[in-house]
Amino acid sequence: MIIETVKKVNNEFGNFANIYLVNSIYNVPKDEANTDYQNILEWVADGNTIQEAD
Amino acid sequence: MSTLEVNKITPVSGGTTVQVGESGDTINIPAGATIANAGTSTGFGDSLRPNVSPIIINGNCAVAQRGTSVTGKTSTGIYTVDRMSAVIGSIGTYTIAQEAQTSGNAFANGFANAWRIDCTSADASPGASDQLEMQYTFEGQDLQVFKKGTANAEKYTLAFWVKSNKTGTGNIQLKDKDNSNRQCTQSYTISSADTWEHKVCVFGADTTGAMDDDNNKSLIINWWLGSGTDYSSGTANHGVWEAQDNTKVNDGGTLNINDNTANDWSITGIQLEVGEYTSSSLPPFQHESFGDNLQRCLRYFEKTYEVGTAPGTATGTGIIRSGGNQGGRTSGRMGDSTTYVVGKRAAPTVVFFDSSGNSGVMSRVDQGSSSSTNQNATLANGSSKSFEVTSTGTSTGDVMNYHFTADAEL
């Protein structure tokens, strides 16, 4: 997966659901063993910014 | 023929070995006779892991949940055969397929499917850092039997069937992710074009650096198919573990599948054994049932679609029909939860699809009235066992319809 955008996902109570929506399609859990989450961390380390939830 | 009748044969005084016959002789055990072993036997093709599933998952390439063929690939991914990744780094364009076998040596040995890569846009002059590989990855907790990093460390024997239009030398790299990418390389030769050949490659034991006993990526196998000079300018030290040195991993590799659109490379029957074996002593490939094989693949990837249906296909077959809003019809929020068929290696990345095959969305159904596609679908509380899904789409309904894929690959 080539990451273009990352946005936080909130739960029904308006709190961060520990899910990141990547490229408006991929629901990536905040799990350090998830390789897509690892890639998000690298993407942020490269200077990119995660968008806040709607 | 004379007959020797004795109860016991022992070495001469001071000796410890008894030899039967000479090199080249045949020692016959008659039909109906039994060899009973109460000690330790070696060289009989015995497995150090008897009666368990093979270490390599889907080594016969039978399971391809994501689809059987994709075209135009220029980047890394698992596209067809489960667990088998194409590593493509700025080195041409490829078709990746699950190749059905109907003849040839691999088929004759019980392999009806293979992983295949075809070059469709060549890069005959790759940049220094460009690379092309087929890759398999392991969790560290599945490799503790190799006792890596201990005085009792075991060797690795990797066997596989391979076919290509190119003859020449291919390189294989073992890469230890837990210990600063320590590496061990080995090479094999494709002797005849377009002919399935069986290869057996032995990698040394490594007494340095234990692999983590966890669910993360510990070991990678890379079959190098082409590269720039960053990976081939060194001098390979085949069969010996050493510190990371990328310049050695494809030293002497001549396959260069990237250099012509006529090129292809296929592999199947991938088998990893604990210890050192030759082509004559190698234990038989452990052919699992398709169901057992699929069950192991599900730890890494699961979908709601039928086994032979690619994700994103417009179909209602297999779609999850969730209660959604127990309170009745609504144009507001609906929610429900789903449990995976098999627990995942980690909390997976989930993609939802509506009944038309659109990704990132679901369908909202007003029972007996209408179905609306392209409706919001959001994951919550994702774990390795289950997830919750909600929809805040605007279409009035009382049921959520969605397919999903759950990817927990390494």
Coordinates of C-alpha atoms in Angstrom, one line a residue:
Chain A
M1 CA 0.0 0.0 0.0
I2 CA 1.4 3.4 -1.0
I3 CA 0.1 5.9 1.7
E4 CA -1.3 9.1 0.4
T5 CA -3.6 10.3 3.2
V6 CA -4.2 9.2 6.8
K7 CA -7.1 10.4 8.9
K8 CA -8.1 9.5 12.5
V9 CA -11.4 7.7 13.0
N10 CA -13.7 8.5 15.9
N11 CA -16.1 6.2 17.6
E12 CA -19.8 6.9 18.0
F13 CA -19.0 8.9 21.2
G14 CA -16.6 11.2 19.4
N15 CA -13.5 9.7 20.8
F16 CA -10.5 8.4 18.8
A17 CA -11.3 4.8 18.0
N18 CA -7.7 3.8 17.6
I19 CA -8.4 3.4 13.9
Y20 CA -6.7 5.2 11.0
L21 CA -8.4 5.5 7.6
V22 CA -5.7 5.3 4.9
N23 CA -6.4 6.6 1.4
S24 CA -10.1 6.7 2.4
I25 CA -10.3 2.9 2.1
Y26 CA -8.1 1.0 4.5
N27 CA -9.1 0.8 8.2
V28 CA -5.8 0.4 10.0
P29 CA -6.0 -0.5 13.7
K30 CA -3.4 1.1 16.1
D31 CA -1.6 -2.2 16.6
E32 CA 2.2 -2.2 16.6
A33 CA 2.1 -5.7 15.0
N34 CA 0.1 -4.4 12.1
T35 CA 2.5 -3.7 9.2
D36 CA 0.3 -1.0 7.8
Y37 CA 0.4 0.8 11.1
Q38 CA 4.1 0.4 11.1
N39 CA 4.1 2.0 7.7
I40 CA 2.0 4.9 9.0
L41 CA 4.6 5.5 11.7
E42 CA 7.3 5.6 9.0
W43 CA 5.1 7.9 6.9
V44 CA 4.8 10.3 9.8
A45 CA 8.5 10.1 10.5
D46 CA 9.1 11.2 6.9
G47 CA 7.3 14.5 7.7
N48 CA 3.7 13.7 6.8
T49 CA 0.7 14.7 8.9
I50 CA -2.3 12.6 10.1
Q51 CA -5.6 14.4 9.6
E52 CA -7.9 14.8 12.6
A53 CA -11.3 12.9 12.4
D54 CA -14.3 14.6 10.9
Chain B
M1 CA 24.0 -66.8 -2.5
S2 CA 25.3 -67.8 0.9
T3 CA 23.5 -67.1 4.1
L4 CA 25.0 -65.7 7.3
E5 CA 23.0 -66.5 10.4
V6 CA 24.1 -64.5 13.5
N7 CA 22.3 -62.7 16.3
K8 CA 24.6 -59.7 16.6
I9 CA 27.3 -57.9 14.6
T10 CA 29.7 -55.7 16.6
P11 CA 32.7 -53.7 15.6
V12 CA 36.1 -55.2 16.1
S13 CA 37.8 -54.4 19.4
G14 CA 38.3 -50.7 19.8
G15 CA 36.0 -49.8 16.9
T16 CA 32.6 -48.1 16.9
T17 CA 31.4 -48.5 13.4
V18 CA 30.0 -51.4 11.4
Q19 CA 30.0 -51.0 7.6
V20 CA 27.7 -53.0 5.3
G21 CA 28.8 -53.2 1.7
E22 CA 30.8 -50.7 -0.3
S23 CA 29.9 -47.4 -2.1
G24 CA 27.7 -48.2 -5.1
D25 CA 26.4 -51.4 -3.6
T26 CA 22.6 -51.9 -3.1
I27 CA 21.4 -53.2 0.3
N28 CA 18.0 -54.8 -0.2
I29 CA 15.4 -55.1 2.5
P30 CA 12.9 -57.7 1.4
A31 CA 9.2 -56.9 1.1
G32 CA 7.5 -57.7 4.4
A33 CA 10.7 -57.1 6.4
T34 CA 10.8 -54.3 9.1
I35 CA 13.6 -52.1 10.2
A36 CA 13.0 -51.2 13.9
N37 CA 14.9 -48.2 15.1
A38 CA 15.3 -47.7 18.8
G39 CA 18.2 -45.2 18.5
T40 CA 19.0 -42.3 16.3
S41 CA 18.9 -42.6 12.5
T42 CA 20.3 -40.1 10.1
G43 CA 20.2 -39.8 6.3
F44 CA 16.9 -41.7 5.9
G45 CA 15.0 -38.6 5.0
D46 CA 13.6 -38.4 8.6
S47 CA 12.1 -35.0 9.5
L48 CA 12.9 -33.3 12.8
R49 CA 9.3 -32.2 12.8
P50 CA 7.4 -35.4 12.1
N51 CA 3.6 -35.4 11.8
V52 CA 3.1 -31.7 11.9
S53 CA 2.1 -29.1 9.3
P54 CA 4.8 -27.8 6.9
I55 CA 6.8 -24.8 8.1
I56 CA 6.0 -22.9 4.8
I57 CA 2.3 -22.1 4.6
N58 CA 0.7 -22.6 1.1
G59 CA 4.0 -24.0 -0.3
N60 CA 2.0 -25.7 -3.0
C61 CA 0.5 -22.3 -4.0
A62 CA -3.0 -23.8 -4.0
V63 CA -4.7 -20.9 -2.1
A64 CA -5.1 -17.6 -3.9
Q65 CA -7.8 -15.6 -2.0
R66 CA -6.9 -12.3 -3.6
G67 CA -7.4 -13.5 -7.2
T68 CA -5.6 -15.6 -9.7
S69 CA -4.1 -12.9 -12.0
V70 CA -3.3 -9.2 -11.8
T71 CA -1.6 -7.1 -14.4
G72 CA 0.4 -3.8 -14.5
K73 CA 2.1 -4.2 -11.1
T74 CA 5.0 -1.9 -10.4
S75 CA 5.1 -2.0 -6.6
T76 CA 5.4 -4.6 -3.8
G77 CA 2.4 -6.7 -2.6
I78 CA 0.8 -10.1 -2.2
Y79 CA -1.4 -10.1 -5.3
T80 CA -2.5 -13.7 -5.9
V81 CA -1.1 -16.7 -4.1
D82 CA -1.5 -16.4 -0.4
R83 CA 1.7 -15.6 1.6
M84 CA 3.8 -15.1 -1.5
S85 CA 4.9 -11.5 -2.1
A86 CA 6.3 -9.8 -5.2
V87 CA 8.9 -7.2 -4.3
I88 CA 9.1 -4.7 -7.1
G89 CA 11.2 -1.6 -6.7
S90 CA 11.4 0.6 -9.8
I91 CA 12.3 -2.2 -12.1
G92 CA 9.6 -2.7 -14.7
T93 CA 6.0 -3.9 -14.8
Y94 CA 4.7 -7.3 -14.2
T95 CA 1.8 -9.7 -14.3
I96 CA 1.5 -11.9 -11.2
A97 CA -0.6 -15.1 -11.4
Q98 CA -1.5 -18.3 -9.9
E99 CA -0.4 -20.6 -12.7
A100 CA -2.4 -23.8 -13.1
Q101 CA -0.3 -26.8 -14.0
T102 CA -1.4 -29.6 -16.2
S103 CA 1.9 -31.2 -17.2
G104 CA 5.6 -31.0 -16.5
N105 CA 7.8 -32.3 -13.6
A106 CA 6.1 -30.2 -10.9
F107 CA 2.7 -31.4 -11.9
A108 CA 3.9 -35.0 -12.0
N109 CA 5.1 -34.6 -8.4
G110 CA 1.7 -33.4 -7.2
F111 CA 1.8 -29.7 -7.7
A112 CA -1.2 -28.4 -9.6
N113 CA -0.5 -24.7 -9.0
A114 CA 2.4 -22.3 -9.0
W115 CA 3.3 -18.6 -8.3
R116 CA 4.3 -16.9 -11.6
I117 CA 5.7 -13.5 -12.5
D118 CA 5.8 -12.3 -16.1
C119 CA 7.6 -9.2 -17.2
T120 CA 5.3 -7.0 -19.3
S121 CA 7.4 -3.8 -19.3
A122 CA 11.1 -4.4 -19.2
D123 CA 13.9 -2.5 -17.4
A124 CA 17.1 -3.8 -18.9
S125 CA 19.2 -1.2 -17.2
P126 CA 18.0 -1.0 -13.6
G127 CA 19.2 1.8 -11.3
A128 CA 21.6 0.8 -8.6
S129 CA 19.0 0.4 -5.8
D130 CA 16.3 -1.3 -8.0
Q131 CA 15.2 -4.7 -7.0
L132 CA 12.9 -7.6 -8.0
E133 CA 12.3 -10.6 -5.7
M134 CA 9.7 -13.2 -4.7
Q135 CA 9.4 -13.1 -0.9
Y136 CA 8.1 -15.3 1.9
T137 CA 8.1 -14.1 5.6
F138 CA 7.8 -15.9 8.9
E139 CA 6.7 -15.1 12.4
G140 CA 9.5 -15.7 14.9
Q141 CA 7.4 -17.9 17.1
D142 CA 7.1 -20.4 14.3
L143 CA 10.9 -20.8 13.8
Q144 CA 12.1 -21.5 17.4
V145 CA 12.7 -25.1 16.3
F146 CA 15.8 -23.8 14.4
K147 CA 17.4 -22.9 17.7
K148 CA 19.0 -19.9 16.1
G149 CA 21.4 -18.1 18.3
T150 CA 22.2 -21.1 20.4
A151 CA 25.1 -23.7 20.4
N152 CA 22.5 -26.2 19.0
A153 CA 21.5 -24.1 16.1
E154 CA 20.2 -26.1 13.1
K155 CA 20.9 -25.7 9.4
Y156 CA 18.0 -24.8 7.0
T157 CA 17.2 -26.8 3.9
L158 CA 15.0 -25.0 1.4
A159 CA 13.6 -27.0 -1.5
F160 CA 11.4 -25.9 -4.4
W161 CA 10.4 -26.4 -8.0
V162 CA 11.3 -23.6 -10.3
K163 CA 10.8 -22.9 -14.1
S164 CA 11.8 -20.0 -16.2
N165 CA 12.4 -19.1 -19.9
K166 CA 15.9 -18.0 -18.6
T167 CA 18.7 -20.3 -17.7
G168 CA 21.3 -19.2 -15.3
T169 CA 22.0 -18.6 -11.6
G170 CA 19.4 -17.4 -9.1
N171 CA 20.2 -16.2 -5.6
I172 CA 18.3 -16.8 -2.4
Q173 CA 18.7 -14.7 0.8
L174 CA 17.7 -15.5 4.3
K175 CA 17.3 -12.3 6.2
D176 CA 17.0 -12.2 10.0
K177 CA 14.9 -9.1 10.9
D178 CA 15.5 -9.6 14.7
N179 CA 19.2 -9.3 14.5
S180 CA 20.2 -6.3 12.4
N181 CA 19.3 -8.1 9.2
R182 CA 21.9 -10.8 9.5
Q183 CA 21.9 -12.7 6.3
C184 CA 22.8 -16.0 4.7
T185 CA 22.8 -16.5 0.9
Q186 CA 22.7 -19.5 -1.4
S187 CA 22.5 -19.9 -5.2
Y188 CA 20.8 -22.4 -7.6
T189 CA 21.1 -23.0 -11.3
I190 CA 18.3 -23.2 -13.8
S191 CA 19.7 -25.6 -16.4
S192 CA 16.9 -25.9 -18.9
A193 CA 14.6 -23.2 -20.2
D194 CA 10.8 -23.6 -19.7
T195 CA 11.4 -26.8 -17.7
W196 CA 10.4 -27.5 -14.1
E197 CA 13.5 -28.3 -12.0
H198 CA 13.7 -29.3 -8.4
K199 CA 16.3 -27.4 -6.3
V200 CA 17.6 -28.2 -2.8
C201 CA 19.6 -25.5 -1.1
V202 CA 21.2 -25.7 2.3
F203 CA 21.9 -22.7 4.5
G204 CA 24.2 -22.8 7.5
A205 CA 23.3 -22.9 11.2
D206 CA 23.6 -19.6 13.0
T207 CA 24.8 -19.6 16.6
T208 CA 24.5 -15.8 16.7
G209 CA 21.2 -13.9 17.3
A210 CA 18.1 -15.7 18.5
M211 CA 14.8 -15.0 16.7
D212 CA 12.1 -13.3 18.8
D213 CA 9.4 -15.7 20.1
D214 CA 6.5 -13.5 19.0
N215 CA 4.1 -12.8 16.1
N216 CA 6.3 -10.3 14.3
K217 CA 8.4 -10.7 11.2
S218 CA 11.6 -12.5 12.1
L219 CA 12.8 -14.2 9.0
I220 CA 12.5 -13.4 5.3
I221 CA 13.3 -15.5 2.3
N222 CA 14.1 -13.6 -0.8
W223 CA 14.4 -15.3 -4.2
W224 CA 16.3 -12.6 -6.2
L225 CA 15.0 -12.2 -9.8
G226 CA 16.9 -9.1 -10.7
S227 CA 18.5 -6.0 -9.2
G228 CA 20.8 -3.0 -9.6
T229 CA 24.4 -3.0 -8.5
D230 CA 23.6 -2.1 -4.9
Y231 CA 22.7 -5.8 -4.4
S232 CA 25.3 -7.5 -6.6
S233 CA 28.6 -5.6 -6.3
G234 CA 29.9 -7.7 -3.4
T235 CA 31.2 -11.2 -3.2
A236 CA 28.7 -13.8 -1.9
N237 CA 29.6 -16.0 1.0
H238 CA 27.2 -18.8 0.2
G239 CA 25.8 -20.8 3.1
V240 CA 27.4 -18.8 5.8
W241 CA 25.5 -16.4 8.2
E242 CA 27.1 -13.0 8.4
A243 CA 26.3 -9.3 9.2
Q244 CA 24.0 -7.5 6.7
D245 CA 25.8 -6.6 3.5
N246 CA 23.3 -5.9 0.7
T247 CA 26.0 -5.9 -1.9
K248 CA 26.3 -9.7 -1.6
V249 CA 22.7 -10.9 -1.8
N250 CA 22.5 -11.1 -5.6
D251 CA 26.1 -11.5 -6.4
G252 CA 26.4 -13.6 -9.6
G253 CA 22.7 -13.6 -10.2
T254 CA 22.0 -13.9 -13.9
L255 CA 18.3 -14.4 -14.2
N256 CA 17.4 -10.7 -14.6
I257 CA 13.7 -11.4 -15.2
N258 CA 13.3 -7.7 -15.6
D259 CA 15.4 -7.3 -18.8
N260 CA 12.9 -8.5 -21.4
T261 CA 9.1 -8.8 -21.8
A262 CA 9.6 -12.4 -22.9
N263 CA 10.7 -13.3 -19.4
D264 CA 8.8 -15.3 -16.8
W265 CA 9.7 -17.2 -13.6
S266 CA 7.5 -19.7 -11.7
I267 CA 7.9 -21.5 -8.3
T268 CA 5.9 -24.1 -6.3
G269 CA 6.5 -27.0 -3.9
I270 CA 8.3 -24.7 -1.5
Q271 CA 9.5 -26.6 1.4
L272 CA 11.7 -25.6 4.4
E273 CA 13.2 -28.3 6.6
V274 CA 15.1 -28.3 9.9
G275 CA 18.6 -29.6 9.3
E276 CA 20.7 -30.5 6.2
Y277 CA 19.3 -32.7 3.5
T278 CA 20.2 -33.6 -0.1
S279 CA 17.8 -34.2 -3.0
S280 CA 17.9 -38.0 -2.1
S281 CA 17.5 -37.6 1.7
L282 CA 14.9 -34.7 1.6
P283 CA 11.7 -35.6 3.5
P284 CA 8.6 -35.8 1.2
F285 CA 6.7 -32.5 0.7
Q286 CA 3.8 -32.6 3.2
H287 CA 0.7 -32.1 1.0
E288 CA -2.0 -30.7 3.1
S289 CA -5.7 -30.8 2.1
F290 CA -6.9 -27.6 0.5
G291 CA -9.1 -27.0 3.6
D292 CA -6.2 -27.3 6.1
N293 CA -4.0 -25.1 3.8
L294 CA -6.7 -22.4 3.6
Q295 CA -7.3 -22.5 7.4
R296 CA -3.6 -21.6 7.9
C297 CA -3.7 -18.8 5.3
L298 CA -6.7 -17.3 7.1
R299 CA -4.5 -16.2 10.0
Y300 CA -3.0 -13.7 7.6
F301 CA -5.9 -12.8 5.2
E302 CA -9.6 -13.4 5.3
K303 CA -12.5 -12.3 3.0
T304 CA -16.2 -12.7 2.9
Y305 CA -16.2 -13.6 -0.8
E306 CA -16.2 -17.2 -2.0
V307 CA -12.7 -18.7 -2.3
G308 CA -12.6 -18.2 -6.1
T309 CA -14.1 -14.7 -6.1
A310 CA -11.7 -11.7 -6.0
P311 CA -12.4 -9.0 -3.5
G312 CA -14.2 -6.1 -5.1
T313 CA -16.4 -8.3 -7.3
A314 CA -20.0 -7.1 -7.6
T315 CA -21.8 -9.9 -5.9
G316 CA -24.2 -10.5 -3.0
T317 CA -22.8 -14.0 -2.5
G318 CA -21.2 -14.3 0.9
I319 CA -22.1 -10.7 1.8
I320 CA -22.7 -10.0 5.5
R321 CA -26.3 -9.0 6.1
S322 CA -26.2 -7.3 9.5
G323 CA -29.1 -6.3 11.7
G324 CA -27.9 -2.7 11.6
N325 CA -30.5 -0.8 13.4
Q326 CA -32.6 -2.9 15.7
G327 CA -34.9 0.0 16.4
G328 CA -36.2 0.0 12.8
R329 CA -35.6 2.1 9.7
T330 CA -33.3 5.0 10.0
S331 CA -31.3 7.5 8.0
G332 CA -28.8 7.8 10.8
R333 CA -26.2 5.6 12.5
M334 CA -26.3 1.8 12.2
G335 CA -23.8 -0.6 13.8
D336 CA -23.0 -4.3 14.4
S337 CA -20.0 -6.5 15.0
T338 CA -18.4 -9.4 13.1
T339 CA -16.1 -12.2 14.4
Y340 CA -13.3 -13.5 12.1
V341 CA -13.4 -17.2 10.9
V342 CA -9.9 -17.5 12.2
G343 CA -8.1 -15.3 14.7
K344 CA -5.5 -13.1 13.0
R345 CA -1.8 -12.7 13.6
A346 CA -2.5 -9.1 14.7
A347 CA -5.4 -6.7 14.5
P348 CA -5.8 -6.7 10.7
T349 CA -6.3 -3.8 8.2
V350 CA -10.0 -4.0 7.1
V351 CA -11.5 -2.8 3.8
F352 CA -15.2 -2.8 3.3
F353 CA -17.0 -3.2 0.0
D354 CA -20.6 -2.6 -1.0
S355 CA -22.6 -5.1 -3.1
S356 CA -21.5 -3.4 -6.3
G357 CA -17.8 -3.9 -5.5
N358 CA -17.0 -0.3 -4.5
S359 CA -14.3 -0.2 -1.8
G360 CA -14.3 1.8 1.5
V361 CA -18.1 1.8 1.6
M362 CA -21.1 -0.5 2.3
S363 CA -24.7 -0.9 1.1
R364 CA -27.7 0.2 3.3
V365 CA -30.8 -1.8 2.7
D366 CA -34.4 -0.8 3.3
Q367 CA -35.8 -4.3 3.5
G368 CA -38.4 -5.1 0.9
S369 CA -37.9 -1.7 -0.7
S370 CA -34.5 -0.6 -1.9
S371 CA -30.7 -1.0 -1.5
S372 CA -28.3 1.9 -1.7
T373 CA -24.6 1.5 -2.4
N374 CA -21.7 3.8 -1.6
Q375 CA -22.8 4.4 2.0
N376 CA -20.4 5.2 4.8
A377 CA -18.7 2.3 6.5
T378 CA -16.4 2.8 9.5
L379 CA -14.4 0.3 11.6
A380 CA -14.3 0.5 15.4
N381 CA -12.7 -1.7 18.1
G382 CA -10.7 -3.7 15.6
S383 CA -8.9 -6.6 17.2
S384 CA -7.3 -9.9 16.1
K385 CA -10.6 -11.7 16.8
S386 CA -13.4 -9.3 15.7
F387 CA -14.4 -5.8 14.8
E388 CA -17.4 -3.4 15.0
V389 CA -18.7 -1.6 12.0
T390 CA -20.9 1.4 11.9
S391 CA -22.5 3.3 9.1
T392 CA -23.5 7.0 9.2
G393 CA -24.7 7.0 5.6
T394 CA -27.7 9.0 4.7
S395 CA -29.8 6.5 2.9
T396 CA -32.8 5.2 4.9
G397 CA -32.6 1.5 5.8
D398 CA -32.6 -1.0 8.6
V399 CA -29.9 -3.4 7.4
M400 CA -26.2 -3.1 6.5
N401 CA -24.8 -5.2 3.7
Y402 CA -21.1 -5.4 3.3
H403 CA -18.2 -7.5 2.2
F404 CA -14.8 -7.1 3.8
T405 CA -11.2 -8.2 3.6
A406 CA -9.0 -8.4 6.7
D407 CA -5.3 -8.4 6.1
A408 CA -2.8 -9.2 8.9
E409 CA 0.2 -10.1 6.7
L410 CA 3.7 -9.7 7.9

